[in-house]
Every structure is written in structure tokens, then in C-alpha cells.
Amino acid sequence: MGINPWIIESIGVDKIDDAEAEAGRRRVTRAFGIDAVTKVSDEQLRFISNSLELYVFTLLEWEDSEKLRCAAAKAFQVGRLVLPEGSPVEVAQGLVRLGCFGVLGDRGADFRRLLDDQGIPELPIDAPNWGERVWAIILKVWLCLFRKKGCSDLDEVQKLVTTLRSEQRLHEPSFLSLAEARKDSGPAWELILAYHLAKAAEVLGTYLSQGSMDGHYDIREQLDAQFDRGISAAIRGQLMEREVFVRLLARTARTFVDNSI
């Protein structure tokens, strides 16, 4: 992994190696239907997985793509053993992060197989609360991009984004009015961020299916513009978790483009 930062040192390289070995052992035994002795507990694996995620986040702005690739591959290797739990939205958020690690770690095909087996969670894309509905749609859109199962998933991306735009005029005003009455600006910034992620997904999906976006080939610039605005919204709204999420998707989208050329 190169120079070990404090994150890696605090876990211990030996423990990370043990977690990777456990991941490989469990996949083999599951494939053959064999009951095997667990040498690393799920609790330990989850701790190591979370720590590796944090390490990946520290590398997102680095130009050292090989170090990022190795770190993301390790995060994916361990993270796929302890899949996210909780509500459908929480599970989907965890799967999007895992998908990012898969793409960044050159394990995108493995993540697609995982989604084929696991399926995309039944997200509340018709939730009465507009904020919840928008975020659920965003998560589904990106999971469809990761799965990219024939043309159907890319068509679904365009369909969901189009539906989001058409419903925005109907549901957004009352949603923002309630937030304004509470003197809460957070929901407005969350929506702005989400809309930019939707546009980025639309741009990327169109590029992956057609090789261009509306006849333009400056795909990186178009994507960077959407992600930069999403990051700006997260900063202004003090949405730290969402900011990291956007930065992770931005680097992943860049890798998607690089891999498709």
C-alpha cells in the first residue's frame, strides 16, 4: 500500500492482510457450499472496512492513481463481505460507496455480479416527502449506472431523471416552503446537490451509451461542472457526509470515462 498513513498504522497491516485473506477464504467456501471456521469476526471486518473507506477518501484528490486503486481494491475486497444494513436507503448508500470502491479498485465487474445477485433495494422513489423521494431516485440512478445491465439500466437512468424533472415543479415548492417556515436551509442545499448528481448521472449514462453528450465530447468538463456545483452546495449547506459522497462519485465517474475510452 506504499507509505502507511496513520489510518493504516492504527489498524495494523497484519490485520488488514488477515481481513483480505478471510475475504478470499469465505468466497471460496461459499462457492463450494463448505462450512468453514471464521478466523476474523464480522465486527472486526466491518471496522477494518470502515477504516479502509476512510483511507480511500484521503486519496481522492491525489494524482497517485495506483495508490488509490490499491486502497479501493482492498476496501472493496473486505467491504463486500459485510454488506450495508439498515433501511433500503441506508443499504443503497452503502452499495453506492461499495460500487465506487469497485470501480476505483478495478473490480467493477465483481460489483456488477454482486448487484445481479443482491438486486437493487426497493427504494422509496414515490415517497410523499420530496426530499426523501429525490435522494432515493439519486441512489437508484447511480446503482443502475454501476450495474449497467444491457441498455435497460441506462434507459432507466434517463427515465428516472426525466421523471424527477417533471415532478420537481409539482412537489418542490411546498417542500421548500415548509423548510423555510422552520428557518432551515439544509433541505434546499440537499436538493441542489441531488439535482447536480442527477444531471451528472444523465450525462455519464448518455456518454456510456452514445459516446458523446448532445454531440459534445468534453465529457470530463461536463461532469466536473456538475460535481463541483454539488460539492459547493454541500459546503454551503454544511452537509459534510454528502460532500464526501459527491467527491467519491466524482472520482468514480472520471474512472468510468477513462475506462470507456
Short mmCIF file of N, CA and C in Angstrom, two decimals, residues 131-217:
data_model
loop_
_atom_site.label_atom_id
_atom_site.label_comp_id
_atom_site.label_asym_id
_atom_site.label_seq_id
_atom_site.Cartn_x
_atom_site.Cartn_y
_atom_site.Cartn_z
N GLY A 131 -37.93 15.47 -0.40
CA GLY A 131 -36.50 15.29 -0.16
C GLY A 131 -36.12 13.82 -0.13
N GLU A 132 -36.92 13.01 0.55
CA GLU A 132 -36.65 11.57 0.61
C GLU A 132 -36.78 10.94 -0.77
N ARG A 133 -37.79 11.38 -1.52
CA ARG A 133 -38.01 10.82 -2.86
C ARG A 133 -36.83 11.13 -3.78
N VAL A 134 -36.37 12.37 -3.74
CA VAL A 134 -35.26 12.77 -4.61
C VAL A 134 -34.01 11.96 -4.30
N TRP A 135 -33.68 11.82 -3.01
CA TRP A 135 -32.46 11.10 -2.66
C TRP A 135 -32.58 9.62 -3.03
N ALA A 136 -33.76 9.05 -2.87
CA ALA A 136 -33.97 7.65 -3.26
C ALA A 136 -33.76 7.47 -4.76
N ILE A 137 -34.26 8.43 -5.55
CA ILE A 137 -34.09 8.36 -7.01
C ILE A 137 -32.61 8.47 -7.37
N ILE A 138 -31.90 9.38 -6.71
CA ILE A 138 -30.47 9.55 -6.98
C ILE A 138 -29.72 8.25 -6.73
N LEU A 139 -30.01 7.60 -5.62
CA LEU A 139 -29.32 6.35 -5.29
C LEU A 139 -29.63 5.26 -6.32
N LYS A 140 -30.89 5.18 -6.73
CA LYS A 140 -31.25 4.16 -7.72
C LYS A 140 -30.59 4.44 -9.06
N VAL A 141 -30.54 5.70 -9.44
CA VAL A 141 -29.91 6.08 -10.71
C VAL A 141 -28.46 5.63 -10.74
N TRP A 142 -27.72 5.90 -9.67
CA TRP A 142 -26.30 5.54 -9.66
C TRP A 142 -26.10 4.04 -9.57
N LEU A 143 -26.97 3.34 -8.87
CA LEU A 143 -26.84 1.88 -8.83
C LEU A 143 -27.11 1.28 -10.21
N CYS A 144 -28.04 1.87 -10.94
CA CYS A 144 -28.29 1.41 -12.32
C CYS A 144 -27.06 1.64 -13.19
N LEU A 145 -26.39 2.78 -12.99
CA LEU A 145 -25.17 3.06 -13.75
C LEU A 145 -24.08 2.05 -13.43
N PHE A 146 -23.97 1.69 -12.17
CA PHE A 146 -22.96 0.70 -11.79
C PHE A 146 -23.29 -0.67 -12.37
N ARG A 147 -24.56 -1.05 -12.36
CA ARG A 147 -24.94 -2.38 -12.83
C ARG A 147 -24.87 -2.46 -14.34
N LYS A 148 -25.37 -1.41 -15.00
CA LYS A 148 -25.26 -1.27 -16.46
C LYS A 148 -25.58 -2.58 -17.18
N LYS A 149 -26.75 -3.13 -16.84
CA LYS A 149 -27.16 -4.42 -17.40
C LYS A 149 -27.82 -4.20 -18.76
N GLY A 150 -27.04 -4.31 -19.81
CA GLY A 150 -27.56 -4.05 -21.15
C GLY A 150 -27.98 -2.60 -21.28
N CYS A 151 -28.92 -2.35 -22.17
CA CYS A 151 -29.43 -0.99 -22.35
C CYS A 151 -30.51 -0.64 -21.34
N SER A 152 -31.08 -1.62 -20.69
CA SER A 152 -32.23 -1.38 -19.81
C SER A 152 -31.86 -0.48 -18.64
N ASP A 153 -30.69 -0.70 -18.02
CA ASP A 153 -30.31 0.13 -16.88
C ASP A 153 -30.01 1.56 -17.31
N LEU A 154 -29.34 1.73 -18.45
CA LEU A 154 -29.05 3.08 -18.93
C LEU A 154 -30.34 3.80 -19.33
N ASP A 155 -31.29 3.06 -19.89
CA ASP A 155 -32.61 3.65 -20.21
C ASP A 155 -33.33 4.04 -18.92
N GLU A 156 -33.17 3.22 -17.88
CA GLU A 156 -33.82 3.52 -16.60
C GLU A 156 -33.25 4.80 -15.99
N VAL A 157 -31.96 5.02 -16.16
CA VAL A 157 -31.34 6.25 -15.67
C VAL A 157 -32.01 7.46 -16.30
N GLN A 158 -32.14 7.44 -17.63
CA GLN A 158 -32.75 8.57 -18.33
C GLN A 158 -34.22 8.75 -17.91
N LYS A 159 -34.92 7.64 -17.74
CA LYS A 159 -36.32 7.70 -17.35
C LYS A 159 -36.49 8.30 -15.97
N LEU A 160 -35.67 7.87 -15.02
CA LEU A 160 -35.77 8.38 -13.65
C LEU A 160 -35.43 9.86 -13.57
N VAL A 161 -34.40 10.30 -14.31
CA VAL A 161 -34.03 11.71 -14.28
C VAL A 161 -35.12 12.56 -14.93
N THR A 162 -35.70 12.07 -16.00
CA THR A 162 -36.80 12.80 -16.65
C THR A 162 -38.00 12.92 -15.72
N THR A 163 -38.32 11.84 -15.03
CA THR A 163 -39.44 11.85 -14.07
C THR A 163 -39.16 12.83 -12.94
N LEU A 164 -37.92 12.84 -12.48
CA LEU A 164 -37.54 13.76 -11.41
C LEU A 164 -37.78 15.20 -11.82
N ARG A 165 -37.40 15.54 -13.05
CA ARG A 165 -37.60 16.92 -13.51
C ARG A 165 -39.08 17.27 -13.62
N SER A 166 -39.87 16.34 -14.13
CA SER A 166 -41.29 16.63 -14.32
C SER A 166 -42.03 16.77 -12.99
N GLU A 167 -41.58 16.01 -11.98
CA GLU A 167 -42.24 16.06 -10.67
C GLU A 167 -41.74 17.21 -9.82
N GLN A 168 -40.58 17.75 -10.17
CA GLN A 168 -39.97 18.80 -9.37
C GLN A 168 -40.90 20.01 -9.24
N ARG A 169 -41.49 20.43 -10.35
CA ARG A 169 -42.35 21.61 -10.34
C ARG A 169 -43.59 21.40 -9.47
N LEU A 170 -44.00 20.15 -9.34
CA LEU A 170 -45.21 19.85 -8.59
C LEU A 170 -44.96 19.78 -7.08
N HIS A 171 -43.84 19.19 -6.67
CA HIS A 171 -43.63 18.89 -5.26
C HIS A 171 -42.62 19.80 -4.55
N GLU A 172 -41.72 20.41 -5.31
CA GLU A 172 -40.66 21.17 -4.65
C GLU A 172 -41.14 22.41 -3.90
N PRO A 173 -42.06 23.23 -4.46
CA PRO A 173 -42.44 24.46 -3.77
C PRO A 173 -42.97 24.25 -2.35
N SER A 174 -43.86 23.29 -2.17
CA SER A 174 -44.41 23.07 -0.83
C SER A 174 -43.34 22.52 0.11
N PHE A 175 -42.45 21.69 -0.40
CA PHE A 175 -41.38 21.13 0.41
C PHE A 175 -40.46 22.23 0.92
N LEU A 176 -40.09 23.16 0.05
CA LEU A 176 -39.20 24.25 0.45
C LEU A 176 -39.92 25.26 1.34
N SER A 177 -41.21 25.42 1.13
CA SER A 177 -41.98 26.35 1.98
C SER A 177 -41.99 25.87 3.43
N LEU A 178 -42.14 24.57 3.62
CA LEU A 178 -42.12 24.02 4.98
C LEU A 178 -40.74 24.21 5.62
N ALA A 179 -39.69 24.01 4.82
CA ALA A 179 -38.34 24.20 5.35
C ALA A 179 -38.09 25.66 5.69
N GLU A 180 -38.60 26.56 4.85
CA GLU A 180 -38.43 28.00 5.10
C GLU A 180 -39.16 28.41 6.37
N ALA A 181 -40.33 27.83 6.60
CA ALA A 181 -41.09 28.14 7.82
C ALA A 181 -40.32 27.72 9.06
N ARG A 182 -39.51 26.67 8.93
CA ARG A 182 -38.69 26.20 10.06
C ARG A 182 -37.36 26.94 10.12
N LYS A 183 -37.14 27.86 9.14
CA LYS A 183 -35.87 28.57 9.01
C LYS A 183 -34.70 27.58 8.88
N ASP A 184 -34.94 26.57 8.07
CA ASP A 184 -33.97 25.50 7.85
C ASP A 184 -33.56 25.52 6.38
N SER A 185 -32.32 25.92 6.11
CA SER A 185 -31.85 25.99 4.72
C SER A 185 -31.27 24.67 4.23
N GLY A 186 -31.06 23.73 5.15
CA GLY A 186 -30.44 22.45 4.79
C GLY A 186 -31.14 21.71 3.66
N PRO A 187 -32.47 21.55 3.74
CA PRO A 187 -33.16 20.82 2.66
C PRO A 187 -32.98 21.43 1.29
N ALA A 188 -32.88 22.76 1.20
CA ALA A 188 -32.69 23.40 -0.11
C ALA A 188 -31.32 23.03 -0.68
N TRP A 189 -30.29 23.05 0.16
CA TRP A 189 -28.95 22.68 -0.32
C TRP A 189 -28.88 21.20 -0.66
N GLU A 190 -29.60 20.38 0.09
CA GLU A 190 -29.63 18.95 -0.23
C GLU A 190 -30.25 18.71 -1.60
N LEU A 191 -31.30 19.46 -1.91
CA LEU A 191 -31.93 19.32 -3.22
C LEU A 191 -31.00 19.77 -4.34
N ILE A 192 -30.35 20.91 -4.13
CA ILE A 192 -29.44 21.42 -5.16
C ILE A 192 -28.35 20.39 -5.44
N LEU A 193 -27.78 19.85 -4.37
CA LEU A 193 -26.74 18.83 -4.52
C LEU A 193 -27.27 17.62 -5.29
N ALA A 194 -28.46 17.17 -4.91
CA ALA A 194 -29.04 15.98 -5.55
C ALA A 194 -29.33 16.22 -7.02
N TYR A 195 -29.81 17.41 -7.38
CA TYR A 195 -30.11 17.70 -8.77
C TYR A 195 -28.83 17.66 -9.63
N HIS A 196 -27.73 18.13 -9.06
CA HIS A 196 -26.47 18.08 -9.81
C HIS A 196 -25.98 16.64 -9.96
N LEU A 197 -26.21 15.80 -8.96
CA LEU A 197 -25.86 14.38 -9.09
C LEU A 197 -26.74 13.71 -10.14
N ALA A 198 -28.00 14.13 -10.23
CA ALA A 198 -28.89 13.57 -11.25
C ALA A 198 -28.41 13.96 -12.65
N LYS A 199 -28.03 15.23 -12.81
CA LYS A 199 -27.54 15.69 -14.12
C LYS A 199 -26.24 14.97 -14.48
N ALA A 200 -25.35 14.80 -13.49
CA ALA A 200 -24.10 14.09 -13.75
C ALA A 200 -24.37 12.66 -14.19
N ALA A 201 -25.32 12.01 -13.54
CA ALA A 201 -25.67 10.63 -13.91
C ALA A 201 -26.24 10.59 -15.33
N GLU A 202 -27.07 11.58 -15.66
CA GLU A 202 -27.65 11.64 -17.01
C GLU A 202 -26.55 11.82 -18.05
N VAL A 203 -25.61 12.72 -17.79
CA VAL A 203 -24.50 12.97 -18.72
C VAL A 203 -23.67 11.71 -18.89
N LEU A 204 -23.33 11.07 -17.77
CA LEU A 204 -22.49 9.88 -17.83
C LEU A 204 -23.21 8.73 -18.52
N GLY A 205 -24.49 8.55 -18.21
CA GLY A 205 -25.26 7.48 -18.84
C GLY A 205 -25.36 7.66 -20.34
N THR A 206 -25.59 8.90 -20.78
CA THR A 206 -25.67 9.19 -22.21
C THR A 206 -24.33 8.94 -22.89
N TYR A 207 -23.26 9.36 -22.23
CA TYR A 207 -21.93 9.14 -22.79
C TYR A 207 -21.60 7.66 -22.92
N LEU A 208 -21.94 6.88 -21.89
CA LEU A 208 -21.63 5.45 -21.92
C LEU A 208 -22.40 4.71 -23.02
N SER A 209 -23.59 5.23 -23.36
CA SER A 209 -24.40 4.56 -24.38
C SER A 209 -24.16 5.11 -25.78
N GLN A 210 -23.77 6.40 -25.90
CA GLN A 210 -23.65 7.02 -27.22
C GLN A 210 -22.24 7.49 -27.56
N GLY A 211 -21.37 7.61 -26.56
CA GLY A 211 -20.02 8.07 -26.81
C GLY A 211 -19.88 9.58 -26.82
N SER A 212 -20.98 10.29 -26.60
CA SER A 212 -20.94 11.75 -26.53
C SER A 212 -22.19 12.21 -25.79
N MET A 213 -22.27 13.53 -25.52
CA MET A 213 -23.43 14.10 -24.85
C MET A 213 -23.92 15.27 -25.69
N ASP A 214 -25.06 15.06 -26.38
CA ASP A 214 -25.64 16.10 -27.25
C ASP A 214 -24.62 16.57 -28.29
N GLY A 215 -23.84 15.60 -28.81
CA GLY A 215 -22.87 15.93 -29.84
C GLY A 215 -21.58 16.52 -29.32
N HIS A 216 -21.46 16.68 -28.01
CA HIS A 216 -20.24 17.23 -27.41
C HIS A 216 -19.42 16.10 -26.80
N TYR A 217 -18.10 16.26 -26.88
CA TYR A 217 -17.21 15.21 -26.40
C TYR A 217 -16.39 15.64 -25.17
#
